[in-house]
Coordinates of C-alpha atoms in Angstrom, one line a residue:
Chain A
M76 CA 168.1 61.2 79.9
S77 CA 168.4 57.9 81.7
I78 CA 165.8 55.8 83.3
D79 CA 166.1 55.1 87.1
K80 CA 164.5 52.3 89.1
A81 CA 161.8 54.6 90.5
T82 CA 160.6 55.4 87.0
V83 CA 160.5 51.7 86.1
E84 CA 158.5 51.0 89.2
H85 CA 156.1 53.8 88.5
I86 CA 155.4 52.6 84.9
A87 CA 155.0 49.0 86.2
K88 CA 152.5 50.2 88.7
L89 CA 150.5 52.1 86.2
A90 CA 150.5 49.0 83.9
K91 CA 149.6 46.8 86.9
L92 CA 152.7 44.7 86.4
E93 CA 155.2 43.3 88.9
F94 CA 158.9 42.6 88.3
D95 CA 161.8 41.3 90.4
D96 CA 164.9 43.3 90.8
Q97 CA 166.8 41.5 88.0
S98 CA 164.0 42.2 85.5
K99 CA 163.9 45.8 86.6
E100 CA 167.6 46.2 85.8
E101 CA 167.1 44.8 82.3
I102 CA 164.1 47.0 81.7
M103 CA 166.1 50.0 82.7
K104 CA 168.7 49.2 80.1
D105 CA 166.1 48.5 77.5
L106 CA 164.3 51.7 78.1
D107 CA 167.6 53.6 78.1
R108 CA 168.4 52.3 74.6
M109 CA 165.0 53.3 73.4
L110 CA 165.4 56.8 74.7
E111 CA 168.8 57.1 73.2
F112 CA 167.3 56.3 69.8
V113 CA 164.6 59.0 70.4
D114 CA 167.4 61.4 71.5
K115 CA 169.0 60.9 68.1
L116 CA 165.8 62.3 66.5
N117 CA 166.2 65.3 68.7
E118 CA 169.2 66.3 66.7
L119 CA 166.7 67.4 64.0
D120 CA 165.4 71.0 64.1
T121 CA 161.6 70.6 64.6
D122 CA 160.9 74.2 65.4
N123 CA 157.7 75.4 63.6
I124 CA 156.8 71.9 62.6
E125 CA 153.4 70.7 63.8
P126 CA 153.5 67.3 65.4
L127 CA 152.3 64.5 63.1
T128 CA 149.5 62.7 64.9
H129 CA 147.9 60.9 62.0
M130 CA 149.4 59.0 59.0
T131 CA 146.7 60.2 56.6
E132 CA 145.2 63.6 55.7
E133 CA 141.8 62.1 55.9
H134 CA 139.2 63.7 58.1
N135 CA 135.5 63.3 59.1
V136 CA 135.5 59.6 58.8
L137 CA 132.2 59.1 60.6
R138 CA 129.5 56.5 60.7
A139 CA 125.7 56.9 60.8
D140 CA 124.1 56.2 64.2
E141 CA 122.9 52.7 63.3
V142 CA 122.8 49.6 65.5
K143 CA 124.5 46.5 64.2
T144 CA 124.8 43.3 66.3
E145 CA 128.0 41.6 65.2
I146 CA 128.8 39.2 68.0
S147 CA 126.8 37.2 70.5
Q148 CA 127.1 37.1 74.3
A149 CA 128.7 33.6 74.1
E150 CA 131.3 34.9 71.6
A151 CA 132.0 38.0 73.7
L152 CA 132.7 35.8 76.8
K153 CA 134.5 33.1 74.9
N154 CA 138.1 34.2 75.4
A155 CA 137.8 35.4 79.0
P156 CA 139.9 33.4 81.5
Q157 CA 137.1 33.6 84.1
K158 CA 133.4 34.1 83.4
D159 CA 130.0 32.8 84.2
S160 CA 126.9 32.6 81.9
D161 CA 126.5 36.4 81.8
Y162 CA 129.6 38.2 83.2
F163 CA 133.3 38.5 82.9
I164 CA 134.8 37.7 86.3
V165 CA 137.8 39.6 87.6
P166 CA 139.5 39.7 91.0
K167 CA 137.9 42.1 93.3
V168 CA 139.2 45.6 92.5
L169 CA 137.2 47.8 94.8
K170 CA 139.3 49.2 97.7
R171 CA 138.0 51.8 100.0
E172 CA 139.6 53.3 103.0
D173 CA 136.7 53.8 105.4
A174 CA 137.5 56.9 107.3
D175 CA 135.9 59.4 109.7
Chain B
M247 CA 130.3 49.7 103.9
S248 CA 127.8 48.5 106.5
A249 CA 130.3 49.4 109.2
V250 CA 130.4 53.0 108.1
A251 CA 126.6 53.3 108.0
S252 CA 126.1 51.9 111.5
S253 CA 128.9 53.8 113.2
S254 CA 127.7 57.1 111.8
A255 CA 124.0 56.6 112.3
P256 CA 123.8 58.0 115.9
R257 CA 125.4 61.2 114.7
R258 CA 123.0 61.9 112.0
H259 CA 121.2 64.3 114.2
S260 CA 124.2 66.5 114.9
S261 CA 125.4 66.6 111.2
G262 CA 121.9 67.8 110.3
A263 CA 122.2 70.7 112.7
S264 CA 125.5 71.9 111.4
A265 CA 124.2 71.8 107.9
T266 CA 121.5 74.3 109.0
N267 CA 124.1 76.6 110.5
L268 CA 125.8 76.7 107.3
R269 CA 123.0 78.3 105.4
R270 CA 123.5 81.3 107.5
P271 CA 126.2 83.5 106.0
N272 CA 129.6 82.6 107.2
D273 CA 131.7 85.7 107.7
K274 CA 135.1 84.0 107.8
Y275 CA 135.1 81.4 105.0
E276 CA 133.9 81.0 101.4
A277 CA 133.5 77.9 99.3
V278 CA 134.9 77.5 95.8
I279 CA 133.1 74.8 93.8
G280 CA 133.5 73.5 90.3
L281 CA 131.3 70.8 88.8
E282 CA 132.0 68.1 86.2
V283 CA 128.8 66.8 84.6
H284 CA 128.7 63.6 82.5
I285 CA 125.9 63.6 80.0
Q286 CA 125.1 60.2 78.5
L287 CA 123.9 60.8 75.0
L288 CA 120.6 59.4 73.6
T289 CA 122.2 57.8 70.5
K290 CA 121.1 54.4 69.3
S291 CA 124.6 53.1 68.9
K292 CA 127.9 53.6 70.8
A293 CA 130.5 56.3 70.4
Y294 CA 133.0 54.4 68.3
S295 CA 131.2 51.2 67.3
S296 CA 127.8 50.0 66.2
D297 CA 126.6 48.0 69.2
S298 CA 123.4 49.1 70.8
T299 CA 123.2 51.5 73.8
E300 CA 119.9 50.2 75.0
Y301 CA 119.6 50.3 78.8
G302 CA 118.7 47.2 80.8
A303 CA 119.7 44.5 78.2
V304 CA 121.0 41.1 79.3
P305 CA 124.7 41.6 80.4
N306 CA 127.4 41.6 77.8
T307 CA 125.0 41.4 74.8
N308 CA 125.4 45.0 73.6
V309 CA 129.0 44.5 72.8
S310 CA 131.4 44.4 69.8
V311 CA 135.0 43.6 69.3
I312 CA 135.6 47.3 69.5
S313 CA 133.9 47.9 72.9
L314 CA 135.4 44.7 74.2
G315 CA 138.9 46.1 73.4
H316 CA 140.1 43.4 71.2
P317 CA 143.4 44.0 69.4
G318 CA 143.6 45.1 65.8
V319 CA 140.1 46.6 65.6
L320 CA 139.3 50.0 64.2
P321 CA 136.9 52.4 66.0
K322 CA 134.7 54.8 63.9
I323 CA 133.1 57.9 65.3
N324 CA 129.3 58.2 65.6
T325 CA 128.2 61.3 63.7
K326 CA 125.4 61.9 66.3
M327 CA 128.0 62.3 69.1
V328 CA 129.6 65.2 67.3
E329 CA 126.2 66.7 66.4
Y330 CA 125.0 66.6 70.1
G331 CA 128.2 68.1 71.2
V332 CA 127.7 71.0 68.8
R333 CA 124.0 71.4 69.9
L334 CA 125.0 71.6 73.6
G335 CA 127.8 74.0 72.8
I336 CA 125.5 76.3 70.8
A337 CA 122.9 76.2 73.7
C338 CA 125.6 77.2 76.2
N339 CA 127.1 80.0 74.0
C340 CA 130.4 78.1 73.7
V341 CA 133.1 78.5 71.1
I342 CA 132.9 75.4 68.9
R343 CA 136.2 74.0 67.9
E344 CA 136.9 73.5 64.2
E345 CA 139.6 70.8 64.4
N346 CA 138.7 68.0 66.8
E347 CA 141.3 65.5 67.8
Y348 CA 140.6 62.5 70.1
A349 CA 143.0 61.3 72.8
R350 CA 143.7 58.2 74.7
K351 CA 143.4 58.5 78.5
N352 CA 145.3 55.6 79.9
Y353 CA 144.3 53.7 83.0
F354 CA 143.8 50.1 83.9
Y355 CA 140.4 49.2 85.3
A356 CA 138.4 46.0 84.5
D357 CA 135.4 47.9 83.2
M358 CA 137.5 49.7 80.6
P359 CA 138.9 46.8 78.6
K360 CA 141.0 48.7 76.1
G361 CA 143.2 50.0 79.0
Y362 CA 142.3 53.5 77.9
Q363 CA 139.3 55.7 77.4
I364 CA 138.9 57.5 74.0
S365 CA 138.3 61.1 75.1
Q366 CA 139.4 64.6 74.1
H367 CA 142.3 66.2 75.8
K368 CA 143.8 69.4 74.3
T369 CA 141.0 70.0 71.8
P370 CA 137.6 69.8 73.5
I371 CA 134.7 70.4 71.0
C372 CA 133.4 73.3 73.1
E373 CA 135.2 76.0 75.1
G374 CA 133.9 78.8 77.2
G375 CA 130.2 79.6 77.3
Y376 CA 127.9 79.8 80.3
I377 CA 124.6 78.6 81.7
E378 CA 122.4 81.2 83.5
I379 CA 120.9 80.2 86.8
K380 CA 118.4 82.0 89.1
D381 CA 118.2 81.9 92.8
K382 CA 114.9 81.8 94.7
A383 CA 114.8 85.6 94.8
G384 CA 115.0 85.7 91.0
N385 CA 118.6 87.0 90.9
S386 CA 120.5 85.6 88.0
K387 CA 124.1 84.5 87.7
N388 CA 126.1 83.1 84.8
I389 CA 127.9 79.9 85.6
E390 CA 130.8 79.9 83.2
L391 CA 132.0 76.7 81.5
T392 CA 135.6 75.7 81.0
R393 CA 134.9 73.1 78.3
I394 CA 132.6 70.4 77.0
H395 CA 134.3 67.4 75.4
M396 CA 133.3 64.0 73.9
E397 CA 134.3 60.7 75.5
E398 CA 133.0 57.2 76.1
D399 CA 131.5 55.6 79.1
S400 CA 133.0 52.6 80.9
G401 CA 131.3 49.3 81.6
K402 CA 129.8 48.4 85.0
S403 CA 131.5 46.5 87.8
I404 CA 129.3 44.6 90.2
H405 CA 131.1 44.2 93.6
D406 CA 128.4 42.8 95.8
Q407 CA 127.5 39.5 94.2
D408 CA 130.6 37.5 95.1
P409 CA 133.0 38.0 98.1
F410 CA 136.2 37.5 96.1
N411 CA 135.4 38.6 92.6
S412 CA 133.9 41.5 90.7
L413 CA 131.5 40.8 87.8
I414 CA 131.9 42.9 84.7
D415 CA 129.1 43.9 82.3
L416 CA 130.4 45.8 79.2
N417 CA 127.0 46.8 77.8
R418 CA 127.7 50.4 78.8
A419 CA 131.3 50.4 77.6
G420 CA 131.6 52.8 74.8
V421 CA 128.3 54.6 75.2
P422 CA 128.9 58.3 74.2
L423 CA 129.2 61.0 76.8
L424 CA 129.7 64.7 76.8
E425 CA 131.6 65.9 79.9
M426 CA 130.8 69.5 80.9
V427 CA 133.3 71.2 83.2
T428 CA 132.5 74.5 85.0
E429 CA 134.9 77.2 86.1
P430 CA 135.4 77.1 89.9
I431 CA 132.9 79.9 90.5
I432 CA 130.0 78.2 92.2
E433 CA 129.8 79.5 95.8
T434 CA 127.0 77.6 97.5
S435 CA 125.3 74.2 97.4
E436 CA 122.1 76.1 96.4
E437 CA 123.9 77.4 93.3
A438 CA 125.1 73.9 92.4
Y439 CA 121.5 72.7 92.7
Q440 CA 120.2 75.4 90.5
F441 CA 123.0 74.8 87.9
L442 CA 122.3 71.1 87.7
T443 CA 118.5 71.7 87.4
E444 CA 119.3 74.0 84.4
V445 CA 121.6 71.5 82.8
R446 CA 119.0 68.8 83.1
K447 CA 116.3 71.0 81.6
L448 CA 118.6 72.0 78.8
V449 CA 119.7 68.5 77.8
R450 CA 116.0 67.4 77.8
Y451 CA 115.0 70.3 75.6
L452 CA 117.9 69.5 73.3
E453 CA 116.8 65.9 73.3
I454 CA 120.4 64.7 73.7
C455 CA 120.1 63.0 77.1
D456 CA 117.2 61.9 79.4
G457 CA 118.8 63.8 82.3
N458 CA 118.0 61.0 84.7
M459 CA 120.5 61.2 87.6
E460 CA 118.9 58.4 89.5
E461 CA 119.6 56.0 86.7
G462 CA 123.0 57.4 86.0
S463 CA 122.4 58.9 82.6
M464 CA 123.5 62.3 84.0
R465 CA 126.2 62.2 86.6
C466 CA 128.0 64.9 88.6
D467 CA 131.3 65.1 90.4
A468 CA 132.1 68.1 92.5
N469 CA 135.4 69.8 93.3
I470 CA 135.3 71.9 96.4
S471 CA 137.7 73.9 98.5
I472 CA 137.3 76.4 101.3
R473 CA 139.3 79.5 101.8
E474 CA 139.2 82.6 104.0
K475 CA 137.0 85.2 102.5
G476 CA 138.9 87.4 100.1
A477 CA 142.0 85.1 100.0
S478 CA 143.5 84.9 96.5
E479 CA 144.9 81.4 96.9
M480 CA 142.6 78.3 96.7
G481 CA 142.4 75.9 99.5
E482 CA 143.2 72.2 99.1
K483 CA 140.7 70.7 96.7
V484 CA 138.5 67.7 97.5
E485 CA 136.6 65.8 94.9
V486 CA 133.3 64.3 95.8
K487 CA 131.7 61.5 93.7
N488 CA 128.7 59.2 93.6
M489 CA 125.9 61.6 94.1
N490 CA 122.9 60.1 92.3
S491 CA 120.4 63.0 92.5
I492 CA 120.6 66.8 92.3
R493 CA 119.4 67.0 95.9
N494 CA 122.3 64.6 96.9
V495 CA 124.8 66.9 95.2
Q496 CA 123.5 69.7 97.4
R497 CA 123.6 67.5 100.5
A498 CA 127.1 66.3 99.8
L499 CA 128.3 69.9 99.3
E500 CA 126.7 71.1 102.5
Y501 CA 128.4 68.3 104.4
E502 CA 131.8 69.0 102.8
I503 CA 131.6 72.7 103.5
T504 CA 130.8 72.1 107.1
R505 CA 133.5 69.4 107.4
Q506 CA 136.2 71.5 105.8
I507 CA 135.3 74.7 107.8
K508 CA 135.4 72.7 111.0
A509 CA 138.8 71.2 110.1
L510 CA 140.2 74.7 109.3
D511 CA 138.8 76.1 112.5
S512 CA 140.6 73.5 114.5
N513 CA 143.8 74.0 112.5
E514 CA 143.6 70.6 110.8
K515 CA 145.0 70.3 107.3
I516 CA 142.5 69.5 104.5
D517 CA 143.9 66.6 102.4
Q518 CA 143.7 66.7 98.6
E519 CA 141.6 63.6 98.1
T520 CA 138.6 61.9 96.4
R521 CA 135.6 61.2 98.6
T522 CA 132.4 59.4 98.0
F523 CA 128.9 60.4 99.2
D524 CA 126.9 58.0 101.2
A525 CA 123.2 59.0 100.7
A526 CA 122.0 57.0 103.7
T527 CA 124.1 58.9 106.2
G528 CA 124.5 62.2 104.3
K529 CA 128.3 62.0 104.8
T530 CA 131.3 61.8 102.5
I531 CA 134.0 59.1 102.9
V532 CA 137.6 59.0 101.6
M533 CA 137.9 57.0 98.4
R534 CA 141.5 57.7 97.5
T535 CA 144.2 60.1 98.5
K536 CA 146.6 62.0 96.3
E537 CA 149.4 59.4 96.6
M538 CA 147.2 57.1 94.6
A539 CA 146.2 59.7 92.0
N540 CA 146.3 58.6 88.4
D541 CA 148.8 59.5 85.8
Y542 CA 146.7 59.3 82.6
R543 CA 149.5 59.7 80.0
Y544 CA 147.3 61.3 77.3
F545 CA 148.3 61.0 73.7
P546 CA 146.5 61.6 70.4
E547 CA 144.3 58.7 69.4
P548 CA 145.9 57.5 66.1
D549 CA 142.9 55.3 65.1
L550 CA 140.5 58.2 64.8
P551 CA 141.1 60.8 62.1
I552 CA 140.5 64.5 62.9
V553 CA 136.9 65.7 62.8
I554 CA 136.4 69.1 61.2
V555 CA 133.4 71.0 62.4
D556 CA 133.2 73.9 60.0
E557 CA 131.1 77.0 60.2
E558 CA 128.5 75.8 57.7
Y559 CA 127.9 72.7 59.8
V560 CA 127.5 74.7 63.0
K561 CA 125.1 77.0 61.1
S562 CA 123.0 74.0 60.0
I563 CA 122.8 72.7 63.5
R564 CA 122.0 76.2 64.8
E565 CA 119.1 76.4 62.4
S566 CA 117.7 73.1 63.4
M567 CA 117.8 73.8 67.1
P568 CA 114.6 73.7 69.1
A569 CA 113.5 76.7 71.3
L570 CA 115.5 76.7 74.5
P571 CA 113.9 77.1 78.0
N572 CA 115.6 80.5 78.7
E573 CA 114.5 81.8 75.4
L574 CA 110.9 80.8 76.0
Y575 CA 111.0 82.1 79.5
K576 CA 112.2 85.5 78.2
K577 CA 109.5 85.5 75.5
Y578 CA 106.7 84.7 78.1
T579 CA 107.7 87.2 80.7
S580 CA 108.6 90.1 78.4
E581 CA 106.4 89.7 75.4
L582 CA 103.4 87.9 76.8
G583 CA 103.4 89.4 80.2
L584 CA 103.4 86.1 82.2
S585 CA 104.5 86.2 85.8
D586 CA 107.9 84.8 86.7
Y587 CA 106.2 81.9 88.4
D588 CA 103.9 81.0 85.5
A589 CA 106.8 81.2 83.0
T590 CA 109.0 79.1 85.2
V591 CA 106.4 76.4 85.6
I592 CA 105.5 76.3 81.9
T593 CA 109.1 76.1 80.7
D594 CA 110.1 73.6 83.3
S595 CA 109.1 70.7 81.0
K596 CA 109.7 70.9 77.3
A597 CA 106.5 68.9 76.6
I598 CA 104.3 71.4 78.5
A599 CA 106.1 74.4 76.9
L600 CA 105.5 73.0 73.5
Y601 CA 101.8 72.4 74.3
F602 CA 101.5 75.9 75.5
E603 CA 103.3 77.2 72.4
E604 CA 100.9 75.4 70.2
L605 CA 97.9 76.6 72.2
I606 CA 98.8 80.3 72.0
G607 CA 99.2 79.7 68.3
K608 CA 95.6 78.8 68.1
T609 CA 94.0 81.3 70.5
S610 CA 94.8 84.9 71.1
K611 CA 93.5 84.7 74.7
V612 CA 97.0 84.2 76.3
K613 CA 95.9 85.0 79.8
A614 CA 93.1 82.3 79.6
A615 CA 95.5 79.9 78.0
V616 CA 98.0 80.3 80.9
N617 CA 95.2 79.9 83.5
W618 CA 94.0 76.7 81.8
I619 CA 97.6 75.2 81.7
M620 CA 98.4 76.3 85.3
G621 CA 95.0 75.3 86.6
P622 CA 92.8 72.4 85.2
V623 CA 95.5 70.9 82.9
K624 CA 98.3 70.8 85.4
S625 CA 96.1 69.6 88.3
Y626 CA 94.7 66.8 86.1
L627 CA 98.2 65.7 85.1
N628 CA 99.5 65.9 88.7
E629 CA 96.5 64.1 90.2
N630 CA 96.8 61.3 87.8
A631 CA 100.6 61.2 87.5
K632 CA 100.4 61.7 83.8
E633 CA 102.7 63.3 81.3
I634 CA 101.3 65.8 78.8
S635 CA 102.1 63.4 76.0
E636 CA 99.3 61.2 77.5
F637 CA 96.9 64.1 77.6
K638 CA 94.0 63.5 75.2
V639 CA 92.8 67.1 74.8
T640 CA 94.5 68.6 71.7
T641 CA 95.4 72.2 71.6
E642 CA 92.7 72.8 68.9
V643 CA 90.0 71.5 71.2
L644 CA 91.3 73.4 74.2
A645 CA 91.6 76.6 72.2
A646 CA 88.0 76.1 71.0
L647 CA 86.8 75.7 74.6
I648 CA 88.6 78.9 75.6
E649 CA 86.9 80.8 72.8
L650 CA 83.5 79.6 73.9
I651 CA 84.1 81.0 77.4
E652 CA 85.6 84.2 76.2
N653 CA 82.8 85.0 73.7
G654 CA 80.2 84.2 76.4
T655 CA 78.7 81.1 74.9
I656 CA 79.3 79.0 77.9
S657 CA 80.1 79.7 81.6
H658 CA 83.6 79.1 83.0
S659 CA 82.2 76.6 85.5
V660 CA 80.4 74.6 82.8
A661 CA 83.6 74.5 80.9
T662 CA 85.9 73.3 83.7
Q663 CA 83.4 71.1 85.6
K664 CA 81.3 69.6 82.8
I665 CA 82.9 69.8 79.4
F666 CA 86.6 69.5 80.3
P667 CA 86.1 66.1 82.1
L668 CA 84.4 64.7 79.0
L669 CA 87.2 66.0 76.8
I670 CA 89.8 64.4 79.1
E671 CA 88.0 61.0 78.7
G672 CA 88.6 61.3 75.0
S673 CA 85.2 62.6 73.6
D674 CA 85.5 63.0 69.9
K675 CA 83.0 65.8 69.9
S676 CA 83.9 69.5 69.8
P677 CA 83.3 71.6 72.9
M678 CA 80.5 73.4 71.0
E679 CA 78.8 70.1 70.1
I680 CA 79.0 68.9 73.7
A681 CA 77.6 72.2 75.0
T682 CA 74.7 72.1 72.5
E683 CA 73.8 68.5 73.1
N684 CA 73.7 68.9 76.8
N685 CA 71.9 72.2 76.7
W686 CA 74.8 74.0 78.4
I687 CA 74.8 77.1 76.2
K688 CA 74.7 80.2 78.5
E689 CA 71.3 81.9 78.6
S690 CA 71.9 85.6 77.7
D691 CA 68.5 86.3 76.3
V692 CA 67.1 89.0 78.5
G693 CA 63.5 88.0 77.9
S694 CA 63.9 84.4 79.1
I695 CA 66.1 85.3 82.1
N696 CA 63.5 87.8 83.1
E697 CA 60.9 85.0 83.3
F698 CA 63.2 83.2 85.8
V699 CA 63.6 86.4 87.7
K700 CA 59.9 86.9 87.9
Q701 CA 59.3 83.4 89.2
A702 CA 62.1 83.8 91.8
I703 CA 60.6 87.0 93.1
A704 CA 57.1 85.6 93.2
K705 CA 58.3 82.6 95.2
Y706 CA 59.6 84.7 98.2
P707 CA 57.3 87.7 98.8
D708 CA 58.4 88.0 102.5
K709 CA 62.1 88.1 101.5
V710 CA 61.3 90.8 99.0
A711 CA 59.9 92.9 101.8
E712 CA 63.0 92.2 104.0
Y713 CA 65.2 93.2 101.0
K714 CA 63.3 96.5 100.7
G715 CA 63.7 96.9 104.5
G716 CA 67.5 97.0 104.0
K717 CA 68.7 93.4 103.9
V718 CA 70.4 93.8 100.6
G719 CA 72.4 90.6 101.1
L720 CA 69.2 88.7 100.2
I721 CA 70.0 89.3 96.5
G722 CA 72.1 86.2 96.7
L723 CA 69.0 84.1 97.5
F724 CA 67.2 85.4 94.5
M725 CA 70.3 84.9 92.3
G726 CA 70.6 81.3 93.5
E727 CA 66.9 80.7 92.6
V728 CA 67.4 82.2 89.1
M729 CA 70.4 80.0 88.5
K730 CA 68.5 76.9 89.8
L731 CA 65.6 77.7 87.5
S732 CA 67.8 78.2 84.5
K733 CA 69.9 75.1 85.3
G734 CA 73.0 77.2 85.6
K735 CA 72.8 78.7 82.2
A736 CA 71.7 82.2 82.9
D737 CA 74.4 84.7 82.3
P738 CA 75.2 85.7 85.9
K739 CA 75.9 89.4 85.0
I740 CA 72.6 89.9 83.2
A741 CA 70.7 87.9 85.8
S742 CA 72.1 90.0 88.7
E743 CA 71.1 93.2 87.0
L744 CA 67.6 92.0 86.3
V745 CA 67.1 90.8 89.8
K746 CA 68.2 94.1 91.3
K747 CA 66.0 96.0 88.9
S748 CA 63.0 93.8 89.6
L749 CA 63.4 94.1 93.4
E750 CA 63.7 97.8 93.2
E751 CA 60.5 98.0 91.1
S752 CA 58.5 95.5 93.0
K753 CA 56.0 96.7 95.6

């Protein structure tokens, strides 16, 4: 399997990233190398083997429904590039095609 | 948004008219509707972290490094989220999954700071099951469920405070939700209305959600398509969002059914798209088309180990379940002989149903108990906009009052008009004490009633003559006089017999 430009553009769009053509070429090559590595794993016979989704056999690691306040509002907002006294501020994301 | 509202305002009239047409059977087309209901759970802390779920807090104060999506943190599942999922699953007759895996649903949006939502994908906690609904004529239908799964809520974006930016409040990010998905078997907007009413009642009985659609703690998206009657293939599916009341879900569906039928009739293609409902105009508007549809790239959440829900656990939850509205309804109509209407009203609210349950545990006079709840109690609550939790008359006291009427100690009118108001005000005396103190005990002693009868007859000798002459209606006059003389305490049955007898015998 090899990665084409359309796939790179699709993934970039989903990740809300933009690349110029030169970067896209490099990304295509990088992704191809990764897939080749994964293809190597395909040589193994994995029929009748359940996918491993977790590294431990542990289960039911649950917590009681108790409230703990661990950080303040000021701490929460501290690392945001844009904020006011109460909110995180982001570029406007609402887009609506008014029709009808 | 304002442009939409003003341009469509003059047409409001015509869209209302077409919605009416639609309630008539349409011979050519049928609607296929499936609903997705998001149920915000009444837990104290979030789904995967310990920050508070309290509504209405100062923005970005109910947050943690986990709900903020900081790197390198480890989520941990709230045990109540699993318990509530099992409760709802049992109530809806679902199959409860033993091995529960969580999954990441990937998408970028500012109010979901991790870049993914922790949800369930291939292993929803509940599968199958159904919720029974009834139409106005009392016909029932089972609305089958596809699944119920656990997931987390997003934060809130505020778009109207600043022309260029959106403000983000992450207090709601990570609040636990159950998402219930129905099979596409709902056929009318009325059925959707009935279904959501049942879901709301159910989650309130189960005490897992407050069921408040106006405040967003219960939310509904609808998938709707139209096809020619009997066609086996589905039409293009349209998803409608942002309906913040059960009534608005019904309105949005009525609008969509009319819109899609009109389009099909004029050979227009229905686009597979997401639309939003505008409650002011009653219309739906395109939000996004299929080209923009998301690609969620689900994969198993590696940070959360599998949750095993074994049979023993399900059994323990089943045993701790409260009585459900449909069970109570069946008990009331089939065992206690209540009318459909009475049973529906009493089971509509869990608090009223519990009060009634307690009451009939304390008096065997079921019919009287129903009449008290449906009559004086409900009207007092309605007139004063009160909940039964604020009602001061305990079931013991009301049961005692009912007994006093049923055994003939006091009259019904004394009970409802004199004693009940004192009890509502919070009198700490028993109905019997109140009746005795105020001399309201019904007079059933024949001797003393006869004295009043004699006085009444002596007072109107000319009316006695008229009665004997055939004006039998005059008996009411004498009865009135007897009741007046006895201050309302004379047993009306005994008094009436004595008056009749005396009149016949008098000369």
